[in-house]
Structure formats: structure tokens, C-alpha cells
């Protein structure tokens, strides 16, 4: 019997349910965990106000064929009540993979994520676990943890689910005012424009080497024009976003990339505040027959 787990913090939306369906295609039973984990929220972040909708979540899980919902309380996970800080003496130390993207803006966030995911893996003991592409840095970190610590769990990625106007689905979208909601899809539009421009640069580089196979060893990398990213940051800033970062990084180590090497997978990722809402989004990019991953 194969078990797939979908870890969540609740406030389930279509994005989560698509992960549940993907888990169901990979296993006999799906376990959904629902726990708003305090150790991954920094001071001043939205731990208290994070939407909590357990009854609706459980009903949605039931309708989507979930075998078990595990929704522990703080005392079960950390031996504390709501008023005391979680008790733990062991923590993760991450090097390099949190130097970029959300890492510098959310100190200790990913250590808290790895801590709770590790605990949930030990409790549920799944054969596979599905995490969304939207939290791309989290996904690469969890896969790295599972690999380095020889955890017998397969880490799967579910594509980002989007609203019809392109906004990535997120439990935090409920914080957006109606004006902000109208502007929010600009983030994905910027990511797509950068991806198209990178495709264009790679396409021109390829055409200048007519007849040469791009996968041949020694095929030159394409330099990235930094202006394509800075123009999008300016555009977003002018429209009321406060951009925390807008970066092109290598995978799986998540390091800044100023050249595109054929065949390698890159992430173009951004985080921006719109009013009090912090939005994140990303697209994947590979220089390969000018094909890209995801939508
Ligand atoms: O992605 C999330 O919702 C959370 O970071 C996770 C993985 C459930 C850990 O609390």
C-alpha cells in the first residue's frame, strides 16, 4: 500500500486540491496534513491572522477522496499551548540554498519549514509527498533534505494553479483589497515577459550557430541582459508593488545566474508586497529547442 502526503497549512483552495489529485494518482491513499506551523513565521508576520478554515478544509478533502486528514494542535506538534513558544532544542542549519530569493527576507523561515516537514514525514511515513511549484525554494530545499538525510520519500512537484487572469492561487490572496486584486496578475505578466525575452535571446544565439546542435558539449552559454529584469522591477514599483526580489537562479542550488547554459533548469522567481499582502511566484526556464517548462 502506497501513501502520498500533501502537507498544507489549511485554507485549502483549488491549488491544494490539484496537489491532492496528483497525490491520488501516485498512491493508494492520500493523507493531507493541516497545521499552521508557528516556527516558520517570523516576528511581525501573519501567523495570528493566517486564515484557518478547518471544517471547510476537511469537507473539501472528503470530497476529493482523501483517506485521512491529520490536523494536529500546537501541543501535539511542539508540546506547547498557544501562549508559549514552541519547545525544541534541535534545529536545521541550511547553507547556500537560502542565500537568495525568500531566504534573506524571511530569516529562519525555511529552517522552520524543514523542521515541521521532517516531523510530519516521521509521523505519517509517506512514500511520496507533493508540494506546489509556487513555493519553489521550499520545494528544492525539501527535496535536498530528503536526499541528504536518506528519507524514503519521493518528493513530487505540483504545477502552480492560477486564476483565469494568471494570479497564482494562494491562501494569502484573501488579504488583497479589490484594487490590489486587479493589479496582482502583473507579477505573473512580468515573469512571462522575462521568460519570453530569455527565449528570444537563446533563440538568436541558436540561429547564429546554424547547423550546430545546441546540446553538443561546449555549446556556449547565453549571457543574460540584466536590463530585462530591472525593467520589470521598475514597472512593478511604478504600479504600487514593493518588489523584494526578482531573480534568475540556477537549480538545484538556487544561485544567481548571469548566463543560461543549454540543458540546465533555471528558476525566474519574484516576491513583492502589494499593500499588506506578500505575493510570490515563479516560472521555470530551460534553453532547449526554445521549449520551457510549466505555465
Ligand atoms: O507550503 C506550506 O503550506 C507549508 O510551508 C508547509 C509545507 C505545509 C509546512 O508548514
PDB file of C-alpha atoms and ligand atoms in Angstrom:
ATOM      1  CA  UNK A   1       0.000   0.000   0.000  1.00  0.00           C
ATOM      2  CA  UNK A   2       1.459   3.325  -1.114  1.00  0.00           C
ATOM      3  CA  UNK A   3       0.703   6.514   0.803  1.00  0.00           C
ATOM      4  CA  UNK A   4       1.125  10.032  -0.580  1.00  0.00           C
ATOM      5  CA  UNK A   5       1.013  13.060   1.659  1.00  0.00           C
ATOM      6  CA  UNK A   6       0.063  16.654   0.904  1.00  0.00           C
ATOM      7  CA  UNK A   7       1.327  18.934   3.691  1.00  0.00           C
ATOM      8  CA  UNK A   8      -0.647  22.178   3.999  1.00  0.00           C
ATOM      9  CA  UNK A   9      -1.391  24.985   6.403  1.00  0.00           C
ATOM     10  CA  UNK A  10      -5.093  24.741   5.549  1.00  0.00           C
ATOM     11  CA  UNK A  11      -7.328  27.420   3.976  1.00  0.00           C
ATOM     12  CA  UNK A  12      -7.448  24.984   1.079  1.00  0.00           C
ATOM     13  CA  UNK A  13      -8.065  26.240  -2.436  1.00  0.00           C
ATOM     14  CA  UNK A  14      -8.034  24.671  -5.894  1.00  0.00           C
ATOM     15  CA  UNK A  15      -4.209  24.734  -5.888  1.00  0.00           C
ATOM     16  CA  UNK A  16      -4.118  22.407  -2.863  1.00  0.00           C
ATOM     17  CA  UNK A  17      -6.847  20.180  -4.300  1.00  0.00           C
ATOM     18  CA  UNK A  18      -4.865  19.738  -7.507  1.00  0.00           C
ATOM     19  CA  UNK A  19      -1.927  18.531  -5.352  1.00  0.00           C
ATOM     20  CA  UNK A  20      -4.335  16.115  -3.653  1.00  0.00           C
ATOM     21  CA  UNK A  21      -5.451  14.750  -7.042  1.00  0.00           C
ATOM     22  CA  UNK A  22      -1.832  14.385  -8.153  1.00  0.00           C
ATOM     23  CA  UNK A  23      -1.070  12.546  -4.898  1.00  0.00           C
ATOM     24  CA  UNK A  24      -4.058  10.267  -5.550  1.00  0.00           C
ATOM     25  CA  UNK A  25      -2.649   9.331  -8.953  1.00  0.00           C
ATOM     26  CA  UNK A  26       0.593   8.312  -7.255  1.00  0.00           C
ATOM     27  CA  UNK A  27      -0.695   6.301  -4.309  1.00  0.00           C
ATOM     28  CA  UNK A  28      -3.474   4.132  -2.867  1.00  0.00           C
ATOM     29  CA  UNK A  29      -4.142   6.568  -0.029  1.00  0.00           C
ATOM     30  CA  UNK A  30      -3.730  10.315   0.320  1.00  0.00           C
ATOM     31  CA  UNK A  31      -3.045  11.933   3.687  1.00  0.00           C
ATOM     32  CA  UNK A  32      -3.493  15.710   3.946  1.00  0.00           C
ATOM     33  CA  UNK A  33      -1.853  17.448   6.886  1.00  0.00           C
ATOM     34  CA  UNK A  34      -3.218  20.777   8.103  1.00  0.00           C
ATOM     35  CA  UNK A  35      -1.097  22.693  10.567  1.00  0.00           C
ATOM     36  CA  UNK A  36      -0.262  26.392  10.707  1.00  0.00           C
ATOM     37  CA  UNK A  37       3.335  25.985  11.788  1.00  0.00           C
ATOM     38  CA  UNK A  38       4.486  28.780  14.127  1.00  0.00           C
ATOM     39  CA  UNK A  39       8.207  28.058  13.693  1.00  0.00           C
ATOM     40  CA  UNK A  40       8.172  29.173  10.055  1.00  0.00           C
ATOM     41  CA  UNK A  41       6.671  32.609  10.793  1.00  0.00           C
ATOM     42  CA  UNK A  42       8.968  35.467  11.764  1.00  0.00           C
ATOM     43  CA  UNK A  43       8.147  38.293  14.181  1.00  0.00           C
ATOM     44  CA  UNK A  44       5.584  40.636  12.591  1.00  0.00           C
ATOM     45  CA  UNK A  45       4.465  38.037  10.030  1.00  0.00           C
ATOM     46  CA  UNK A  46       0.885  36.837   9.674  1.00  0.00           C
ATOM     47  CA  UNK A  47       0.865  33.769  11.974  1.00  0.00           C
ATOM     48  CA  UNK A  48      -2.096  35.044  14.042  1.00  0.00           C
ATOM     49  CA  UNK A  49      -4.205  36.208  11.100  1.00  0.00           C
ATOM     50  CA  UNK A  50      -3.374  33.306   8.751  1.00  0.00           C
ATOM     51  CA  UNK A  51      -6.801  32.041   7.562  1.00  0.00           C
ATOM     52  CA  UNK A  52      -7.988  28.985   9.494  1.00  0.00           C
ATOM     53  CA  UNK A  53     -10.959  27.166   7.919  1.00  0.00           C
ATOM     54  CA  UNK A  54     -10.653  23.612   9.257  1.00  0.00           C
ATOM     55  CA  UNK A  55     -14.274  22.470   8.804  1.00  0.00           C
ATOM     56  CA  UNK A  56     -14.423  23.555   5.149  1.00  0.00           C
ATOM     57  CA  UNK A  57     -10.943  22.113   4.554  1.00  0.00           C
ATOM     58  CA  UNK A  58     -11.946  18.715   5.913  1.00  0.00           C
ATOM     59  CA  UNK A  59     -15.104  18.709   3.795  1.00  0.00           C
ATOM     60  CA  UNK A  60     -13.100  19.564   0.655  1.00  0.00           C
ATOM     61  CA  UNK A  61     -10.656  16.756   1.471  1.00  0.00           C
ATOM     62  CA  UNK A  62     -13.565  14.323   1.899  1.00  0.00           C
ATOM     63  CA  UNK A  63     -14.976  15.317  -1.487  1.00  0.00           C
ATOM     64  CA  UNK A  64     -11.553  14.945  -3.145  1.00  0.00           C
ATOM     65  CA  UNK A  65     -11.073  11.357  -1.937  1.00  0.00           C
ATOM     66  CA  UNK A  66      -8.558  11.996   0.863  1.00  0.00           C
ATOM     67  CA  UNK A  67      -8.220   8.965   3.175  1.00  0.00           C
ATOM     68  CA  UNK A  68      -7.011  10.832   6.240  1.00  0.00           C
ATOM     69  CA  UNK A  69      -6.679  14.423   7.413  1.00  0.00           C
ATOM     70  CA  UNK A  70      -4.045  14.947  10.108  1.00  0.00           C
ATOM     71  CA  UNK A  71      -4.682  18.298  11.779  1.00  0.00           C
ATOM     72  CA  UNK A  72      -2.624  18.329  14.973  1.00  0.00           C
ATOM     73  CA  UNK A  73      -2.665  21.087  17.574  1.00  0.00           C
ATOM     74  CA  UNK A  74       0.337  23.007  18.874  1.00  0.00           C
ATOM     75  CA  UNK A  75       0.614  20.755  21.913  1.00  0.00           C
ATOM     76  CA  UNK A  76       0.825  17.607  19.781  1.00  0.00           C
ATOM     77  CA  UNK A  77       3.467  19.070  17.486  1.00  0.00           C
ATOM     78  CA  UNK A  78       5.572  21.115  19.893  1.00  0.00           C
ATOM     79  CA  UNK A  79       4.324  20.269  23.397  1.00  0.00           C
ATOM     80  CA  UNK A  80       3.082  23.835  23.987  1.00  0.00           C
ATOM     81  CA  UNK A  81      -0.065  25.877  24.170  1.00  0.00           C
ATOM     82  CA  UNK A  82      -0.720  28.971  22.044  1.00  0.00           C
ATOM     83  CA  UNK A  83       0.836  31.348  24.561  1.00  0.00           C
ATOM     84  CA  UNK A  84       4.229  29.658  24.915  1.00  0.00           C
ATOM     85  CA  UNK A  85       6.963  29.477  22.300  1.00  0.00           C
ATOM     86  CA  UNK A  86       7.350  26.008  20.740  1.00  0.00           C
ATOM     87  CA  UNK A  87       9.759  23.824  22.722  1.00  0.00           C
ATOM     88  CA  UNK A  88      12.534  22.415  20.611  1.00  0.00           C
ATOM     89  CA  UNK A  89      16.250  22.018  21.054  1.00  0.00           C
ATOM     90  CA  UNK A  90      17.179  20.632  17.652  1.00  0.00           C
ATOM     91  CA  UNK A  91      17.025  22.760  14.531  1.00  0.00           C
ATOM     92  CA  UNK A  92      18.171  22.701  10.916  1.00  0.00           C
ATOM     93  CA  UNK A  93      21.016  24.804   9.574  1.00  0.00           C
ATOM     94  CA  UNK A  94      20.811  25.443   5.862  1.00  0.00           C
ATOM     95  CA  UNK A  95      23.732  26.710   3.841  1.00  0.00           C
ATOM     96  CA  UNK A  96      23.740  28.350   0.420  1.00  0.00           C
ATOM     97  CA  UNK A  97      20.208  27.390  -0.686  1.00  0.00           C
ATOM     98  CA  UNK A  98      18.631  30.129   1.453  1.00  0.00           C
ATOM     99  CA  UNK A  99      21.108  32.877   0.499  1.00  0.00           C
ATOM    100  CA  UNK A 100      18.821  34.017  -2.348  1.00  0.00           C
ATOM    101  CA  UNK A 101      15.107  34.503  -3.075  1.00  0.00           C
ATOM    102  CA  UNK A 102      12.918  34.445   0.061  1.00  0.00           C
ATOM    103  CA  UNK A 103      15.769  33.380   2.382  1.00  0.00           C
ATOM    104  CA  UNK A 104      17.155  36.858   3.219  1.00  0.00           C
ATOM    105  CA  UNK A 105      13.639  38.317   3.621  1.00  0.00           C
ATOM    106  CA  UNK A 106      12.334  35.579   5.910  1.00  0.00           C
ATOM    107  CA  UNK A 107      15.166  34.654   8.274  1.00  0.00           C
ATOM    108  CA  UNK A 108      14.584  31.243   9.929  1.00  0.00           C
ATOM    109  CA  UNK A 109      11.508  30.589   7.765  1.00  0.00           C
ATOM    110  CA  UNK A 110      12.953  27.652   5.843  1.00  0.00           C
ATOM    111  CA  UNK A 111      14.541  26.156   8.962  1.00  0.00           C
ATOM    112  CA  UNK A 112      11.012  26.099  10.433  1.00  0.00           C
ATOM    113  CA  UNK A 113       9.603  24.557   7.244  1.00  0.00           C
ATOM    114  CA  UNK A 114      12.207  21.770   7.220  1.00  0.00           C
ATOM    115  CA  UNK A 115      11.638  21.152  10.919  1.00  0.00           C
ATOM    116  CA  UNK A 116       7.880  20.709  10.585  1.00  0.00           C
ATOM    117  CA  UNK A 117       8.025  18.766   7.302  1.00  0.00           C
ATOM    118  CA  UNK A 118      10.584  16.436   8.856  1.00  0.00           C
ATOM    119  CA  UNK A 119       8.278  15.873  11.843  1.00  0.00           C
ATOM    120  CA  UNK A 120       5.268  15.318   9.559  1.00  0.00           C
ATOM    121  CA  UNK A 121       7.241  12.817   7.438  1.00  0.00           C
ATOM    122  CA  UNK A 122       8.171  10.914  10.614  1.00  0.00           C
ATOM    123  CA  UNK A 123       4.592  10.889  11.878  1.00  0.00           C
ATOM    124  CA  UNK A 124       2.842   9.981   8.597  1.00  0.00           C
ATOM    125  CA  UNK A 125       5.691   7.992   6.964  1.00  0.00           C
ATOM    126  CA  UNK A 126       4.514   8.622   3.393  1.00  0.00           C
ATOM    127  CA  UNK A 127       6.041   7.007   0.307  1.00  0.00           C
ATOM    128  CA  UNK A 128       5.595  10.263  -1.606  1.00  0.00           C
ATOM    129  CA  UNK A 129       4.817  13.879  -0.787  1.00  0.00           C
ATOM    130  CA  UNK A 130       3.506  16.552  -3.138  1.00  0.00           C
ATOM    131  CA  UNK A 131       4.445  20.231  -2.776  1.00  0.00           C
ATOM    132  CA  UNK A 132       3.434  23.065  -5.097  1.00  0.00           C
ATOM    133  CA  UNK A 133       5.755  24.784  -7.548  1.00  0.00           C
ATOM    134  CA  UNK A 134       4.600  28.175  -6.263  1.00  0.00           C
ATOM    135  CA  UNK A 135       6.828  27.700  -3.198  1.00  0.00           C
ATOM    136  CA  UNK A 136       9.755  26.772  -5.415  1.00  0.00           C
ATOM    137  CA  UNK A 137      12.551  27.450  -2.913  1.00  0.00           C
ATOM    138  CA  UNK A 138      10.719  25.333  -0.326  1.00  0.00           C
ATOM    139  CA  UNK A 139      10.373  22.541  -2.903  1.00  0.00           C
ATOM    140  CA  UNK A 140      14.100  22.402  -3.712  1.00  0.00           C
ATOM    141  CA  UNK A 141      15.011  22.578  -0.008  1.00  0.00           C
ATOM    142  CA  UNK A 142      12.669  19.746   0.942  1.00  0.00           C
ATOM    143  CA  UNK A 143      13.939  17.596  -1.903  1.00  0.00           C
ATOM    144  CA  UNK A 144      17.515  18.346  -0.805  1.00  0.00           C
ATOM    145  CA  UNK A 145      16.682  17.449   2.807  1.00  0.00           C
ATOM    146  CA  UNK A 146      15.037  14.173   1.782  1.00  0.00           C
ATOM    147  CA  UNK A 147      18.035  13.288  -0.383  1.00  0.00           C
ATOM    148  CA  UNK A 148      20.771  14.293   2.052  1.00  0.00           C
ATOM    149  CA  UNK A 149      19.081  12.635   5.030  1.00  0.00           C
ATOM    150  CA  UNK A 150      18.188   9.479   3.065  1.00  0.00           C
ATOM    151  CA  UNK A 151      14.488   9.859   3.767  1.00  0.00           C
ATOM    152  CA  UNK A 152      12.495   7.129   1.996  1.00  0.00           C
ATOM    153  CA  UNK A 153      10.053   9.584   0.472  1.00  0.00           C
ATOM    154  CA  UNK A 154       9.664  10.710  -3.131  1.00  0.00           C
ATOM    155  CA  UNK A 155       9.241  14.487  -3.454  1.00  0.00           C
ATOM    156  CA  UNK A 156       6.843  15.429  -6.254  1.00  0.00           C
ATOM    157  CA  UNK A 157       6.100  18.899  -7.667  1.00  0.00           C
ATOM    158  CA  UNK A 158       2.581  20.064  -8.480  1.00  0.00           C
ATOM    159  CA  UNK A 159       2.248  22.865 -11.051  1.00  0.00           C
ATOM    160  CA  UNK A 160       1.090  26.286  -9.861  1.00  0.00           C
ATOM    161  CA  UNK A 161      -2.673  26.723 -10.203  1.00  0.00           C
ATOM    162  CA  UNK A 162      -3.696  30.119 -11.493  1.00  0.00           C
ATOM    163  CA  UNK A 163      -6.816  32.266 -11.540  1.00  0.00           C
ATOM    164  CA  UNK A 164      -8.115  32.979 -15.085  1.00  0.00           C
ATOM    165  CA  UNK A 165      -6.139  36.280 -15.116  1.00  0.00           C
ATOM    166  CA  UNK A 166      -2.879  34.486 -14.217  1.00  0.00           C
ATOM    167  CA  UNK A 167      -2.620  35.248 -10.483  1.00  0.00           C
ATOM    168  CA  UNK A 168      -1.098  32.262  -8.669  1.00  0.00           C
ATOM    169  CA  UNK A 169      -3.603  30.758  -6.250  1.00  0.00           C
ATOM    170  CA  UNK A 170      -2.605  31.284  -2.626  1.00  0.00           C
ATOM    171  CA  UNK A 171      -4.335  31.215   0.751  1.00  0.00           C
ATOM    172  CA  UNK A 172      -2.970  34.734   1.283  1.00  0.00           C
ATOM    173  CA  UNK A 173      -4.850  36.173  -1.731  1.00  0.00           C
ATOM    174  CA  UNK A 174      -7.789  36.799   0.634  1.00  0.00           C
ATOM    175  CA  UNK A 175      -5.774  39.696   2.123  1.00  0.00           C
ATOM    176  CA  UNK A 176      -5.888  41.626  -1.211  1.00  0.00           C
ATOM    177  CA  UNK A 177      -8.254  44.591  -1.489  1.00  0.00           C
ATOM    178  CA  UNK A 178     -10.315  44.707  -4.705  1.00  0.00           C
ATOM    179  CA  UNK A 179      -7.930  47.297  -6.253  1.00  0.00           C
ATOM    180  CA  UNK A 180      -4.897  45.212  -5.330  1.00  0.00           C
ATOM    181  CA  UNK A 181      -6.567  42.073  -6.672  1.00  0.00           C
ATOM    182  CA  UNK A 182      -6.874  43.785 -10.083  1.00  0.00           C
ATOM    183  CA  UNK A 183      -3.152  44.643 -10.099  1.00  0.00           C
ATOM    184  CA  UNK A 184      -1.875  41.351  -8.661  1.00  0.00           C
ATOM    185  CA  UNK A 185      -1.671  39.441 -12.021  1.00  0.00           C
ATOM    186  CA  UNK A 186       1.052  41.898 -13.121  1.00  0.00           C
ATOM    187  CA  UNK A 187       3.544  39.765 -11.216  1.00  0.00           C
ATOM    188  CA  UNK A 188       2.974  36.753 -13.469  1.00  0.00           C
ATOM    189  CA  UNK A 189       2.898  39.010 -16.549  1.00  0.00           C
ATOM    190  CA  UNK A 190       6.387  40.273 -15.613  1.00  0.00           C
ATOM    191  CA  UNK A 191       7.672  36.725 -15.125  1.00  0.00           C
ATOM    192  CA  UNK A 192       6.291  35.697 -18.506  1.00  0.00           C
ATOM    193  CA  UNK A 193       7.806  38.730 -20.260  1.00  0.00           C
ATOM    194  CA  UNK A 194      11.218  37.855 -18.831  1.00  0.00           C
ATOM    195  CA  UNK A 195      10.821  34.243 -19.899  1.00  0.00           C
ATOM    196  CA  UNK A 196       9.876  35.321 -23.451  1.00  0.00           C
ATOM    197  CA  UNK A 197      12.871  37.652 -23.614  1.00  0.00           C
ATOM    198  CA  UNK A 198      15.223  34.905 -22.421  1.00  0.00           C
ATOM    199  CA  UNK A 199      13.704  32.610 -25.031  1.00  0.00           C
ATOM    200  CA  UNK A 200      14.343  35.334 -27.621  1.00  0.00           C
ATOM    201  CA  UNK A 201      17.983  35.723 -26.533  1.00  0.00           C
ATOM    202  CA  UNK A 202      18.517  31.945 -26.640  1.00  0.00           C
ATOM    203  CA  UNK A 203      16.751  31.710 -29.997  1.00  0.00           C
ATOM    204  CA  UNK A 204      19.021  34.397 -31.537  1.00  0.00           C
ATOM    205  CA  UNK A 205      22.101  32.743 -30.078  1.00  0.00           C
ATOM    206  CA  UNK A 206      20.993  29.461 -31.595  1.00  0.00           C
ATOM    207  CA  UNK A 207      20.298  30.979 -35.030  1.00  0.00           C
ATOM    208  CA  UNK A 208      23.794  32.453 -35.166  1.00  0.00           C
ATOM    209  CA  UNK A 209      25.115  28.908 -34.809  1.00  0.00           C
ATOM    210  CA  UNK A 210      23.077  27.472 -37.667  1.00  0.00           C
ATOM    211  CA  UNK A 211      23.649  23.769 -38.098  1.00  0.00           C
ATOM    212  CA  UNK A 212      25.319  23.351 -34.707  1.00  0.00           C
ATOM    213  CA  UNK A 213      23.454  21.096 -32.236  1.00  0.00           C
ATOM    214  CA  UNK A 214      22.832  23.090 -29.050  1.00  0.00           C
ATOM    215  CA  UNK A 215      23.245  20.062 -26.843  1.00  0.00           C
ATOM    216  CA  UNK A 216      26.795  19.425 -28.084  1.00  0.00           C
ATOM    217  CA  UNK A 217      29.366  19.642 -25.305  1.00  0.00           C
ATOM    218  CA  UNK A 218      30.949  23.056 -25.291  1.00  0.00           C
ATOM    219  CA  UNK A 219      27.901  24.882 -26.684  1.00  0.00           C
ATOM    220  CA  UNK A 220      28.332  28.461 -25.455  1.00  0.00           C
ATOM    221  CA  UNK A 221      26.158  29.795 -22.682  1.00  0.00           C
ATOM    222  CA  UNK A 222      23.977  32.853 -23.375  1.00  0.00           C
ATOM    223  CA  UNK A 223      24.648  35.975 -21.295  1.00  0.00           C
ATOM    224  CA  UNK A 224      21.558  37.376 -19.634  1.00  0.00           C
ATOM    225  CA  UNK A 225      20.882  41.059 -20.188  1.00  0.00           C
ATOM    226  CA  UNK A 226      20.232  42.376 -16.618  1.00  0.00           C
ATOM    227  CA  UNK A 227      18.034  45.184 -18.024  1.00  0.00           C
ATOM    228  CA  UNK A 228      15.255  42.702 -18.798  1.00  0.00           C
ATOM    229  CA  UNK A 229      14.812  42.125 -15.067  1.00  0.00           C
ATOM    230  CA  UNK A 230      15.370  45.697 -13.885  1.00  0.00           C
ATOM    231  CA  UNK A 231      12.735  46.981 -16.340  1.00  0.00           C
ATOM    232  CA  UNK A 232      10.142  44.658 -14.802  1.00  0.00           C
ATOM    233  CA  UNK A 233      11.094  45.693 -11.258  1.00  0.00           C
ATOM    234  CA  UNK A 234      10.605  49.356 -12.260  1.00  0.00           C
ATOM    235  CA  UNK A 235       7.274  48.580 -13.899  1.00  0.00           C
ATOM    236  CA  UNK A 236       6.024  46.814 -10.772  1.00  0.00           C
ATOM    237  CA  UNK A 237       7.320  49.527  -8.427  1.00  0.00           C
ATOM    238  CA  UNK A 238       5.544  52.174 -10.533  1.00  0.00           C
ATOM    239  CA  UNK A 239       2.308  50.214 -10.116  1.00  0.00           C
ATOM    240  CA  UNK A 240       2.404  50.128  -6.335  1.00  0.00           C
ATOM    241  CA  UNK A 241       4.264  46.872  -5.749  1.00  0.00           C
ATOM    242  CA  UNK A 242       7.212  46.799  -3.390  1.00  0.00           C
ATOM    243  CA  UNK A 243       9.485  44.243  -5.031  1.00  0.00           C
ATOM    244  CA  UNK A 244      11.612  42.286  -2.560  1.00  0.00           C
ATOM    245  CA  UNK A 245      13.488  40.367  -5.236  1.00  0.00           C
ATOM    246  CA  UNK A 246      13.246  39.411  -8.876  1.00  0.00           C
ATOM    247  CA  UNK A 247      15.896  36.826  -9.682  1.00  0.00           C
ATOM    248  CA  UNK A 248      17.087  34.260 -12.140  1.00  0.00           C
ATOM    249  CA  UNK A 249      18.690  31.332 -10.316  1.00  0.00           C
ATOM    250  CA  UNK A 250      20.241  28.002 -11.169  1.00  0.00           C
ATOM    251  CA  UNK A 251      18.797  24.713  -9.954  1.00  0.00           C
ATOM    252  CA  UNK A 252      19.062  22.767  -7.772  1.00  0.00           C
ATOM    253  CA  UNK A 253      21.375  25.033  -5.758  1.00  0.00           C
ATOM    254  CA  UNK A 254      19.380  28.283  -6.259  1.00  0.00           C
ATOM    255  CA  UNK A 255      22.365  30.513  -7.033  1.00  0.00           C
ATOM    256  CA  UNK A 256      22.219  33.735  -9.107  1.00  0.00           C
ATOM    257  CA  UNK A 257      22.635  33.095 -12.831  1.00  0.00           C
ATOM    258  CA  UNK A 258      24.035  35.624 -15.274  1.00  0.00           C
ATOM    259  CA  UNK A 259      24.345  33.142 -18.118  1.00  0.00           C
ATOM    260  CA  UNK A 260      21.999  30.464 -19.455  1.00  0.00           C
ATOM    261  CA  UNK A 261      23.658  27.121 -20.153  1.00  0.00           C
ATOM    262  CA  UNK A 262      21.923  24.807 -22.609  1.00  0.00           C
ATOM    263  CA  UNK A 263      20.034  21.959 -20.954  1.00  0.00           C
ATOM    264  CA  UNK A 264      20.098  23.403 -17.417  1.00  0.00           C
ATOM    265  CA  UNK A 265      16.909  24.175 -15.492  1.00  0.00           C
ATOM    266  CA  UNK A 266      16.579  27.737 -14.151  1.00  0.00           C
ATOM    267  CA  UNK A 267      14.003  29.458 -11.971  1.00  0.00           C
ATOM    268  CA  UNK A 268      12.831  33.021 -12.542  1.00  0.00           C
ATOM    269  CA  UNK A 269      11.276  33.949  -9.209  1.00  0.00           C
ATOM    270  CA  UNK A 270       9.868  37.012  -7.522  1.00  0.00           C
ATOM    271  CA  UNK A 271       8.339  38.194  -4.246  1.00  0.00           C
ATOM    272  CA  UNK A 272       6.582  41.518  -3.945  1.00  0.00           C
ATOM    273  CA  UNK A 273       4.385  43.229  -1.417  1.00  0.00           C
ATOM    274  CA  UNK A 274       1.129  44.717  -2.581  1.00  0.00           C
ATOM    275  CA  UNK A 275      -0.389  46.581   0.355  1.00  0.00           C
ATOM    276  CA  UNK A 276      -0.103  44.186   3.266  1.00  0.00           C
ATOM    277  CA  UNK A 277      -0.023  41.068   1.073  1.00  0.00           C
ATOM    278  CA  UNK A 278       3.230  39.354   0.202  1.00  0.00           C
ATOM    279  CA  UNK A 279       2.908  37.645  -3.185  1.00  0.00           C
ATOM    280  CA  UNK A 280       5.393  35.119  -4.574  1.00  0.00           C
ATOM    281  CA  UNK A 281       5.509  33.499  -7.988  1.00  0.00           C
ATOM    282  CA  UNK A 282       7.966  31.869 -10.373  1.00  0.00           C
ATOM    283  CA  UNK A 283       8.381  30.217 -13.757  1.00  0.00           C
ATOM    284  CA  UNK A 284      10.872  27.591 -14.882  1.00  0.00           C
ATOM    285  CA  UNK A 285      13.127  28.020 -17.871  1.00  0.00           C
ATOM    286  CA  UNK A 286      15.380  25.739 -19.921  1.00  0.00           C
ATOM    287  CA  UNK A 287      17.392  26.634 -23.050  1.00  0.00           C
ATOM    288  CA  UNK A 288      16.307  23.611 -25.091  1.00  0.00           C
ATOM    289  CA  UNK A 289      14.638  23.921 -28.529  1.00  0.00           C
ATOM    290  CA  UNK A 290      13.245  27.163 -27.027  1.00  0.00           C
ATOM    291  CA  UNK A 291      10.840  24.984 -25.002  1.00  0.00           C
ATOM    292  CA  UNK A 292      10.014  25.964 -21.419  1.00  0.00           C
ATOM    293  CA  UNK A 293       8.517  24.088 -18.523  1.00  0.00           C
ATOM    294  CA  UNK A 294       5.241  24.845 -16.764  1.00  0.00           C
ATOM    295  CA  UNK A 295       2.626  27.547 -17.369  1.00  0.00           C
TER     296      UNK A 295
HETATM  297  O1  LIG B   1       3.721  25.174   1.956  1.00  0.00           O
HETATM  298  C1  LIG B   1       3.135  25.155   3.063  1.00  0.00           C
HETATM  299  O2  LIG B   1       1.929  25.281   3.163  1.00  0.00           O
HETATM  300  C2  LIG B   1       3.976  24.982   4.329  1.00  0.00           C
HETATM  301  O3  LIG B   1       5.205  25.648   4.228  1.00  0.00           O
HETATM  302  C3  LIG B   1       4.182  23.508   4.714  1.00  0.00           C
HETATM  303  C4  LIG B   1       4.983  22.772   3.679  1.00  0.00           C
HETATM  304  C5  LIG B   1       2.842  22.830   4.914  1.00  0.00           C
HETATM  305  C6  LIG B   1       4.955  23.418   6.034  1.00  0.00           C
HETATM  306  O4  LIG B   1       4.285  24.051   7.067  1.00  0.00           O
END
